[in-house]
Coordinates of C-alpha atoms and ligand atoms in Angstrom, one line a residue:
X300 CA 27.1 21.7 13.0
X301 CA 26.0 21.8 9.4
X302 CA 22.2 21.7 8.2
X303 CA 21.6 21.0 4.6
X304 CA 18.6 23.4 3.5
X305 CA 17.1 22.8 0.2
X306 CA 14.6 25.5 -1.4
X307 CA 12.3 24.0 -4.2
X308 CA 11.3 26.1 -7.3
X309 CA 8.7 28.0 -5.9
X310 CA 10.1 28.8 -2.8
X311 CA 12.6 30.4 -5.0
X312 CA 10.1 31.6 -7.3
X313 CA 10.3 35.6 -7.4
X314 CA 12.2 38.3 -6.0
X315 CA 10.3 38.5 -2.4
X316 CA 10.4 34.6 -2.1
X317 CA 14.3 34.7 -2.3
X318 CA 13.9 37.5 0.1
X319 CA 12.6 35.3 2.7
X320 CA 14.6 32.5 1.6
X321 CA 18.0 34.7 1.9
X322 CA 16.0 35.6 5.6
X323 CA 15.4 31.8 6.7
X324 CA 18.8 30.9 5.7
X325 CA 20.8 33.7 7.9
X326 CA 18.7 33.5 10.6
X327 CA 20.1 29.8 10.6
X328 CA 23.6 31.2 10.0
X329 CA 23.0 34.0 13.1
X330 CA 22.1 31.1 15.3
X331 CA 25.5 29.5 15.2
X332 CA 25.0 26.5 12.8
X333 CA 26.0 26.5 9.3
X334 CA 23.9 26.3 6.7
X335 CA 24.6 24.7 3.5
X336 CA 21.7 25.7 1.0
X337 CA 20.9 23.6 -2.2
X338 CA 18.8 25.1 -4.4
X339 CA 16.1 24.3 -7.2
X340 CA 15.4 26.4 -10.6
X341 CA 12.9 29.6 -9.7
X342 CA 9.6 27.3 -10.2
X343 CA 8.9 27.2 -14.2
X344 CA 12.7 27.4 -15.6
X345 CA 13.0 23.9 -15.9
X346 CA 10.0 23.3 -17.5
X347 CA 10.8 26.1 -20.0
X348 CA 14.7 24.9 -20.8
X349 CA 13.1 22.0 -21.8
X350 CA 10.9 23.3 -24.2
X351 CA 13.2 25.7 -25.5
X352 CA 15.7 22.4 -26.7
X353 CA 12.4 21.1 -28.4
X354 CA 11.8 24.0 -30.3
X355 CA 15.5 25.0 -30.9
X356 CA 15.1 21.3 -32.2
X357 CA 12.3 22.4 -34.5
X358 CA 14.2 25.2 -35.9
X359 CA 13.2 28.0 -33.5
X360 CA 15.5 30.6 -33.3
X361 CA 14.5 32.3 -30.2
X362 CA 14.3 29.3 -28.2
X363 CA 15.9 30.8 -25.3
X364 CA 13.4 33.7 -25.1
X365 CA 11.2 33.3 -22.2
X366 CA 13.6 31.9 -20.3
X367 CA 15.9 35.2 -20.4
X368 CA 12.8 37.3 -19.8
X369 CA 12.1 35.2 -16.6
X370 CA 15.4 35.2 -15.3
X371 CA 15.6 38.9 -16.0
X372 CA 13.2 39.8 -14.2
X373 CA 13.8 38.1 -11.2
X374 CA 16.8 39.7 -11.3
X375 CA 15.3 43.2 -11.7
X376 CA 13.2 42.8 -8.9
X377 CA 16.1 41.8 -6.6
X378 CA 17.8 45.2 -7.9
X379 CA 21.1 42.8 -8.8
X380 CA 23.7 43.3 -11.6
X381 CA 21.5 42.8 -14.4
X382 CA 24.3 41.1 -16.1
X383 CA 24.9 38.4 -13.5
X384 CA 23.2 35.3 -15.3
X385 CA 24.4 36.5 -19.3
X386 CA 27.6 34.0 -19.4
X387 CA 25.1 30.9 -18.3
X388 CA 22.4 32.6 -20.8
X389 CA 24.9 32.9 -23.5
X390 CA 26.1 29.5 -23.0
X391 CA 22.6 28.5 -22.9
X392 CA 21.9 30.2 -26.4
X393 CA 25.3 28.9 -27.6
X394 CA 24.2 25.2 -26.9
X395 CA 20.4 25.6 -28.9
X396 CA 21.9 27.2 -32.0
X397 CA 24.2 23.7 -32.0
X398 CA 20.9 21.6 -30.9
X399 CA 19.0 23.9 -33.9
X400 CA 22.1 23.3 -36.4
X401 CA 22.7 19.8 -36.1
X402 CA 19.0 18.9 -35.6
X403 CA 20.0 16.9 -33.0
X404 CA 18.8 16.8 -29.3
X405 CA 21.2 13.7 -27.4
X406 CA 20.4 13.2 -24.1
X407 CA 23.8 14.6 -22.7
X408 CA 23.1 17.8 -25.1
X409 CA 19.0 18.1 -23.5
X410 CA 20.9 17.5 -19.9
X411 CA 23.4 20.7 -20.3
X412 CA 20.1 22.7 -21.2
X413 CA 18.5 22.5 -18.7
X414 CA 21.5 22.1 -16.1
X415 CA 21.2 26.1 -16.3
X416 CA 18.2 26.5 -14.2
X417 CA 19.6 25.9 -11.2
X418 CA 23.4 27.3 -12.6
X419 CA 21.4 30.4 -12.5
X420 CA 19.1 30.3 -9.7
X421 CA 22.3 29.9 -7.4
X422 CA 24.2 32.8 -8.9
X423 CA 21.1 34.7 -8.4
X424 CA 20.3 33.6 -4.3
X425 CA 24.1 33.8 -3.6
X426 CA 24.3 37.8 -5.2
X427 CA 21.3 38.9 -3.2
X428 CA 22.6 37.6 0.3
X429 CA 25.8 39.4 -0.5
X430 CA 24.1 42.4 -1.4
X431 CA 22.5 42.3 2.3
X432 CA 26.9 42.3 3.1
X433 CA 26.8 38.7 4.2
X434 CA 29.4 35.7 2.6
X435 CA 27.8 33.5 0.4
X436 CA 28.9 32.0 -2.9
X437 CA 27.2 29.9 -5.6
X438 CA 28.5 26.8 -6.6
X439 CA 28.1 24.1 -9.1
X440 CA 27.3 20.4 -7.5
X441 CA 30.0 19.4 -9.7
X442 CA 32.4 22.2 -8.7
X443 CA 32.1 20.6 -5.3
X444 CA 32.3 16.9 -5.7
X445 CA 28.6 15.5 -6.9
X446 CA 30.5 13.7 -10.1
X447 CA 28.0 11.3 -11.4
X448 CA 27.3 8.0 -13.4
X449 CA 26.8 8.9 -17.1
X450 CA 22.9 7.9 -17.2
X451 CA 21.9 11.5 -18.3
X452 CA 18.5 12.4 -17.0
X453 CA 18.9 9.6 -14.2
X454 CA 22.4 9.8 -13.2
X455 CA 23.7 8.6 -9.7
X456 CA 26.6 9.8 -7.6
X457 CA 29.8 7.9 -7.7
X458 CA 31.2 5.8 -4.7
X459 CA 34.4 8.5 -4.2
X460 CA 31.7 11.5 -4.5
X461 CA 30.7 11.4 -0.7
X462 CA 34.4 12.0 0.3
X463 CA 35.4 14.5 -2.5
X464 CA 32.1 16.6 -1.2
X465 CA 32.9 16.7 2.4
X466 CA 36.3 18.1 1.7
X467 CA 35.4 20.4 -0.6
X468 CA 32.3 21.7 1.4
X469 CA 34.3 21.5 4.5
X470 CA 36.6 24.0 2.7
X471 CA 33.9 26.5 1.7
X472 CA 32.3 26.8 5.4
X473 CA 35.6 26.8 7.0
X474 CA 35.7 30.6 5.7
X475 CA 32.7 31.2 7.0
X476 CA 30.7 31.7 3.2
X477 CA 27.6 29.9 2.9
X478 CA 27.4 27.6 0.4
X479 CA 24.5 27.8 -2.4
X480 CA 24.8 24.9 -4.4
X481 CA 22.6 23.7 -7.0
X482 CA 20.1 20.8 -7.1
X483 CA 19.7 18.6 -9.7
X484 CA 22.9 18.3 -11.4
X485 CA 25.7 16.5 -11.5
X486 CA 28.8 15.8 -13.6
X487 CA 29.9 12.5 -15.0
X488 CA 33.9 11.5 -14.8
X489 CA 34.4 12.6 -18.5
X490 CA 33.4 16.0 -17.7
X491 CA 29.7 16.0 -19.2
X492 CA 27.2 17.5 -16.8
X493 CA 24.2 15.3 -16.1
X494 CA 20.6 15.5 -14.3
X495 CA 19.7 13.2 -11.8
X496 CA 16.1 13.5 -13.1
X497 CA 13.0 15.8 -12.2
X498 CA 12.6 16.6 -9.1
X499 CA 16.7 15.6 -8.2
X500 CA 17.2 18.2 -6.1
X501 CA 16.0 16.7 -3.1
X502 CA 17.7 13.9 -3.7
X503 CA 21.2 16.6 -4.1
X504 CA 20.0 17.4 -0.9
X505 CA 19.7 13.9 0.6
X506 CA 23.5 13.4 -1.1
X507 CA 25.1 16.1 -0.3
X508 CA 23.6 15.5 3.7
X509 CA 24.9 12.1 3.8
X510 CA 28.3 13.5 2.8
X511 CA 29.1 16.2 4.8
X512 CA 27.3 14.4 7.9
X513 CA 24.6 17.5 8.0
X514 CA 23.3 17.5 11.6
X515 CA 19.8 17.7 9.6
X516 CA 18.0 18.1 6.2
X517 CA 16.2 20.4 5.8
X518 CA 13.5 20.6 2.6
X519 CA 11.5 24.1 2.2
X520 CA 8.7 24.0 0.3
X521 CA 5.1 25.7 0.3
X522 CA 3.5 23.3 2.2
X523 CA 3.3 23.5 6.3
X524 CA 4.6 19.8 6.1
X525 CA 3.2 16.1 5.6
X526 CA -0.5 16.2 6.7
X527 CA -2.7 13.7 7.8
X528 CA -4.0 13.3 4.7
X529 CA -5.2 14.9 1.6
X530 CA -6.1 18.4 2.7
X531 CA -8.2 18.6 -1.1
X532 CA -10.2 15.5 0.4
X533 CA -10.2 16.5 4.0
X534 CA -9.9 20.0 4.7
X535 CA -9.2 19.5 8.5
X536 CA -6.1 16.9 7.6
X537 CA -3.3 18.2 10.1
X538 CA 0.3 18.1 10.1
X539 CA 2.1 14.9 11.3
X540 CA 4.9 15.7 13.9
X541 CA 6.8 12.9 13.1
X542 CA 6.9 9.8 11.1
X543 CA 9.3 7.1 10.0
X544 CA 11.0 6.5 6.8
X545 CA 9.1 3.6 6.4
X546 CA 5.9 5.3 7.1
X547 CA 7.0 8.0 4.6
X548 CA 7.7 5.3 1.8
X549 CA 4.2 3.4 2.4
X550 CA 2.8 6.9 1.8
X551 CA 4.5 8.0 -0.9
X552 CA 3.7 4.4 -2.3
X553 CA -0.1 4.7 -1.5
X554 CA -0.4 8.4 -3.9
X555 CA 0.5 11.0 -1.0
X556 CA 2.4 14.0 -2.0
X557 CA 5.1 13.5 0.2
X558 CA 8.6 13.9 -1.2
X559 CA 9.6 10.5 -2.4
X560 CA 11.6 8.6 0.0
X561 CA 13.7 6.7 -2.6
X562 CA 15.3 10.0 -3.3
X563 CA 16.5 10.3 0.4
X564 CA 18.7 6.7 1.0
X565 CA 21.9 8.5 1.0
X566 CA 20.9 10.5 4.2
X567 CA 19.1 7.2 5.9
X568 CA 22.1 5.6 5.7
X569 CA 23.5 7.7 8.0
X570 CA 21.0 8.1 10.3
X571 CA 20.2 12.1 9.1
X572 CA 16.7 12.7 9.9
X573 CA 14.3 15.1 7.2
X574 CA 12.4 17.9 8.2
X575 CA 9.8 19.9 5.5
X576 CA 8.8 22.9 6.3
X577 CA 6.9 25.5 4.8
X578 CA 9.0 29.0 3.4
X579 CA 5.4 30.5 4.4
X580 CA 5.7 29.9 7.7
X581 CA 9.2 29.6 8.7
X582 CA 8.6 29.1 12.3
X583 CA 6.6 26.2 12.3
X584 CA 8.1 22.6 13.3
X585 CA 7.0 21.4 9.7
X586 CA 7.7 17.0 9.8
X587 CA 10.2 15.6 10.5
X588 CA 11.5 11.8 8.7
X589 CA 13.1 10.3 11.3
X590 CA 15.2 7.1 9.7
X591 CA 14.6 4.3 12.8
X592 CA 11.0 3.0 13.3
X593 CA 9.4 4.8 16.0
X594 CA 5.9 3.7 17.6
X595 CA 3.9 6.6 18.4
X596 CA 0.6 6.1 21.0
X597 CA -1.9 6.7 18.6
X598 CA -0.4 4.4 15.9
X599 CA -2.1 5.9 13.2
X600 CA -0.2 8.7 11.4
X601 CA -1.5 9.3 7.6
X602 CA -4.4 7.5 5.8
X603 CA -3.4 7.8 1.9
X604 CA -5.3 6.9 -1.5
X605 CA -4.5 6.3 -5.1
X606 CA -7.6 6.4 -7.4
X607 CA -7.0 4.6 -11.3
X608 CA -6.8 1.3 -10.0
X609 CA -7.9 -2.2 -11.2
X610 CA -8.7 -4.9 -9.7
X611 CA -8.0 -8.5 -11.7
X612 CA -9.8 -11.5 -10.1
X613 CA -8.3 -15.0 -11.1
X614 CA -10.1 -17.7 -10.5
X615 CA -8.3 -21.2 -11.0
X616 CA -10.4 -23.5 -13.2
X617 CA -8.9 -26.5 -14.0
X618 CA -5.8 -27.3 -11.4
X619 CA -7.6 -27.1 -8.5
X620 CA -5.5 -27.6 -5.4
X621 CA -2.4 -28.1 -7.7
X622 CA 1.1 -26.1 -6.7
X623 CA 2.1 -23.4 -9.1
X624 CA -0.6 -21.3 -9.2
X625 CA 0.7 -18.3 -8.1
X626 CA 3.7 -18.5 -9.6
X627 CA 1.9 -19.1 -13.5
X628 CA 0.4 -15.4 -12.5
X629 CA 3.0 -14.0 -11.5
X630 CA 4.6 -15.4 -14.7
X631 CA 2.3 -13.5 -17.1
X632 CA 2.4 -10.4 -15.5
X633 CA 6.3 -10.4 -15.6
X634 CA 5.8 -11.0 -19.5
X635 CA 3.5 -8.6 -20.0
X636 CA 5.9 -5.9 -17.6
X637 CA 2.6 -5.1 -15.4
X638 CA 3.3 -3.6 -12.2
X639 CA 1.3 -5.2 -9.2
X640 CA 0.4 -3.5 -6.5
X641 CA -1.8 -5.6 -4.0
X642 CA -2.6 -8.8 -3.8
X643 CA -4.8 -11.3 -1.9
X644 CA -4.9 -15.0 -2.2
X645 CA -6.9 -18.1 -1.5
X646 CA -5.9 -21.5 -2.8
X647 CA -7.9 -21.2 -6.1
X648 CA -8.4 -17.5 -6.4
X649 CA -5.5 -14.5 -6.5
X650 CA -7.1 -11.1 -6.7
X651 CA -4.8 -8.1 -7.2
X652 CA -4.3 -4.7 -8.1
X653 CA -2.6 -2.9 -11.2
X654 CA -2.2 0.6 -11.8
X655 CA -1.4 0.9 -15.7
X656 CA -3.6 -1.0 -17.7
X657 CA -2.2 -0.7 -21.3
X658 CA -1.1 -4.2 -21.5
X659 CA -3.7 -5.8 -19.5
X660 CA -6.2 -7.4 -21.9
X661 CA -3.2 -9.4 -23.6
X662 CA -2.2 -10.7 -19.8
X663 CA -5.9 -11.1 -19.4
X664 CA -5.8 -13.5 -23.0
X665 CA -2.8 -15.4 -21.4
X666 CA -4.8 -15.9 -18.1
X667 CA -7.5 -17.1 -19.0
X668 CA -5.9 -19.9 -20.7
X669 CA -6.1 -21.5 -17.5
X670 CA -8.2 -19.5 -15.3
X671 CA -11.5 -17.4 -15.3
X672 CA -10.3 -13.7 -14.9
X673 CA -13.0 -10.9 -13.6
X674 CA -11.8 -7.1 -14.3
X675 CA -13.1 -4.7 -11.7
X676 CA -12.2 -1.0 -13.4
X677 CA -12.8 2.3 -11.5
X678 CA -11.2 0.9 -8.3
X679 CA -9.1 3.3 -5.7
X680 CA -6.7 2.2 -3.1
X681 CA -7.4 3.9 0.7
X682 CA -4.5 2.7 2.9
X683 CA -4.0 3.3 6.8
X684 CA -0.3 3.8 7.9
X685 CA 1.6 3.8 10.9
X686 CA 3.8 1.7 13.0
X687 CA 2.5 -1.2 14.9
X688 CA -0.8 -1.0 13.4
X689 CA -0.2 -4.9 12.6
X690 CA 0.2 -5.7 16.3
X691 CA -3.1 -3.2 17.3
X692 CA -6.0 -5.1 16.6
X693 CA -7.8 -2.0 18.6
X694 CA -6.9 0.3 15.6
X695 CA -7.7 -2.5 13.0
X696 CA -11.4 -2.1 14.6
X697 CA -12.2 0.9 14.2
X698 CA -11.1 0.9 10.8
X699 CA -14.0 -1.5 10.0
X700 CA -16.5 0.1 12.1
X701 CA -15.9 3.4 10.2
X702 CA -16.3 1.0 7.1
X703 CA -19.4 -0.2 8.8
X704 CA -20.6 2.8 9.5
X705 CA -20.8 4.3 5.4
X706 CA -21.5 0.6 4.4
X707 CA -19.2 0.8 1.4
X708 CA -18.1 -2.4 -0.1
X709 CA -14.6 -3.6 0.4
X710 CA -13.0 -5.3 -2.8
X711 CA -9.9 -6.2 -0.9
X712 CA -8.1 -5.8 2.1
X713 CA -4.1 -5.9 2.3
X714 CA -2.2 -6.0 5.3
X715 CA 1.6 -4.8 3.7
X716 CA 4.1 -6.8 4.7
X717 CA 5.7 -4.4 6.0
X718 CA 3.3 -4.4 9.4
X719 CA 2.2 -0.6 9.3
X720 CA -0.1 -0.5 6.8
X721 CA -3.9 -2.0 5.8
X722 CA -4.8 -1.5 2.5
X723 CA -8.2 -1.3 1.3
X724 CA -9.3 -1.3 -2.6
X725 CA -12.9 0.2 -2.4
X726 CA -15.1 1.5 -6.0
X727 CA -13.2 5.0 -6.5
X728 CA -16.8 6.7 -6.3
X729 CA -16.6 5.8 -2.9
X730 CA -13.3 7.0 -1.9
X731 CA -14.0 10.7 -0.4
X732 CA -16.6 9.1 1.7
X733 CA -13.8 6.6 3.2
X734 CA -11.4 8.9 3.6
X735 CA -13.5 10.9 5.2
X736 CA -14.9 8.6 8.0
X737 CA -11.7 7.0 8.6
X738 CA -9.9 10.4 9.2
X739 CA -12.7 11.3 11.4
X740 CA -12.2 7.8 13.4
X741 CA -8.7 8.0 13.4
X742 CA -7.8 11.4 13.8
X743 CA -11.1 13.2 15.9
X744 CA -11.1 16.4 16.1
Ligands
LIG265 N1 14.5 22.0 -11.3 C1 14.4 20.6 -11.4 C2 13.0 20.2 -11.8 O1 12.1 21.0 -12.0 C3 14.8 19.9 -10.2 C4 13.9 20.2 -9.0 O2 13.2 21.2 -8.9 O3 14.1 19.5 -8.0 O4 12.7 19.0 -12.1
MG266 MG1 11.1 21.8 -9.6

């Protein structure tokens, strides 16, 4: 069967990390299963294409600079052809002098920039497993079948992509050469290559998964896995075995640093379950996203927290009772494009949660046209995840007792509609201290 294995910048970010790279993925290839690798830029390529089309923008003529001098040197270090990147970086150098000429930077011209990161990235992993005298080859996503919508910078795969990939993949590891592919990239039906926006290539991952039917995904990164929860916060967070898509969303939602499960539909779709592991330590389980909703015994799997939030109490003045409240507040905060977060309700007061504030003192004006509106600012967000926690009053308990225990105030409480999580918005001050005792409760050493 196939795995998927995608490598993130800095797993790829020097010559002994593609060393172990090039080891994980034919140790995977030695055991019998075929690996299909899709790769990011070496960690800070991206960044720099990017600023090179701003400055070749600006007139600067050696744009391209650093970027060569990385690439060389990774390279160099890899003792490879030290010409195997100069087509892509004279392509590269071809495409600023026209940014730097025209004085133009379009968003399908800034999208062929910075596609060469991972053009090169590939060339370079693929050379240096064949200079160990194994098969490999670097492709293009587009050269195997990732055409895309024409949104550059936020492009989606077409409806016939799915097919055209497993046929053209199928092809590849049918010869027994393993496939490095790149993240990231894509090509629209017109021919013009687009991004599928930072961070894409786990979402190339998650596509070209779901395509070929990968028996696994696999994304490598420098972290053991998903922890508990934030190890900055709580040194003795511990990795999570398991968890649900729906667990992973809630945290990705709530501010943990897991990869962002929007990005990984295609392969839920199909059932493909996600497993991030760490390059550093190849032989650990890392976590694994498993797509069905799975109840594990001690319900509890992550407690996340966002800090920068604010809390907005309405208070209903004059309609007491009447229908339409809610739907009035809702109202302004549509106009006004503020995102809500949380929200609690009785039948004269709403109080709820927003995250960007930059509109909020003219929704505030609009409210209090027929409310009186409190702002709370300097508000975090802790919230408890895992499945069933909705049907486990048990679990609820102890939440509050740990609350109990710190005597910190609770601003709001939240359980998601989704049934696995219970939100609290506490004063951000506070928000070590929570996270602190309700690990301890939940998770005891
Ligand atoms: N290289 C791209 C970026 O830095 C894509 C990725 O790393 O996933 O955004
Ligand atoms: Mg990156």
């Amino acid at each position: 069967m196939a795995l998927v294995m995608k490598f993130g910048g800095t797993s790829v970010g020097d010559g002994p990390r593609i060393k172990s790279v090039a080891d994980i993925v034919l140790s995977i290839k030695d055991s019998g299963e075929m690996p299909v690798v899709v790769s990011s830029a070496h960690s800070g390529i991206t960044n720099m294409l990017f600023e090179a089309a701003n400055r070749a923008l600006k007139g600067d003529k050696q744009a391209a600079e650093s970027v060569r001098a990385r690439q060389k040197e990774i390279i160099a270090s890899l003792d490879l052809d030290e010409t195997l990147v100069d087509k892509e970086l004279n392509k590269l150098e071809e495409m600023l002098h026209g940014v730097r000429m025209l004085g133009e930077l379009s968003p399908r011209s800034l999208d062929t920039v910075v596609s060469f990161g991972e053009r090169m990235s590939t060339k370079v992993i693929a050379a240096h497993i064949r200079s160990r005298g194994r098969r490999a080859e670097a492709f293009a996503a587009y050269d195997v079948g990732l055409t895309t919508t024409r949104r550059f910078g936020q492009a989606r795969p077409l409806p016939d992509a799915a097919e055209d990939i497993n046929q053209k993949v199928g092809e590849i590891l049918k010869n027994e050469v393993i496939p490095i592919i790149t993240g990231y990239i894509g090509k629209s039906e017109d021919g013009c290559i687009t991004t599928l926006g930072r961070n894409g290539s786990d979402y190339s991952a998650a596509i070209f998964g779901a395509a070929i039917e990968a028996r696994e995904i696999q994304i490598w990164t420098d972290v053991p896995g998903i922890l508990t929860t934030d190890p900055r916060v709580v040194p003795s967070a511990r990795l999570i075995k398991a968890l649900s898509f729906s667990e992973a969303s809630e945290l990705a939602n709530y501010g943990a640093k897991v990869i962002h499960p929007s990005t990984l539909t295609p392969a839920v779709e199909k059932s493909i379950p996600i497993r991030v592991k760490s390059t550093m330590e190849p032989s650990g389980n890392g976590s694994v996203i498993i797509p069905q909703s799975q109840r594990s015994e001690e319900i509890v799997k992550a407690i996340a927290h966002k800090d920068g939030i604010t809390l907005v109490h309405i208070h209903e003045t004059r309609m007491l009772g009447r229908p339409g409240f809610l739907s009035k507040i809702a109202k302004v905060f549509q106009i006004h494009k503020i995102d809500v977060d949380m929200i609690a309700t009785s039948e004269v007061s709403v109080s709820l949660t927003v995250e960007d504030t930059s509109h909020l003192d003219r929704a505030v004006k609009r409210l209090e046209r027929f409310a009186k509106v409190t702002v709370v600012h300097d508000r975090a967000i802790v919230c408890v995840v895992g499945e069933g926690l909705a049907e486990t009053p048990r679990t609820i308990a102890r939440v509050f007792d740990a609350m109990a225990n710190i005597d910190v105030p609770i601003d709001l409480i939240s359980q998601g509609a989704t049934r696995l999580n219970l939100g609290l918005v506490v004063p951000a001050k506070d928000v070590k201290n929570v996270v602190n005792a309700l690990h301890q409760e939940l998770f005891p050493e």
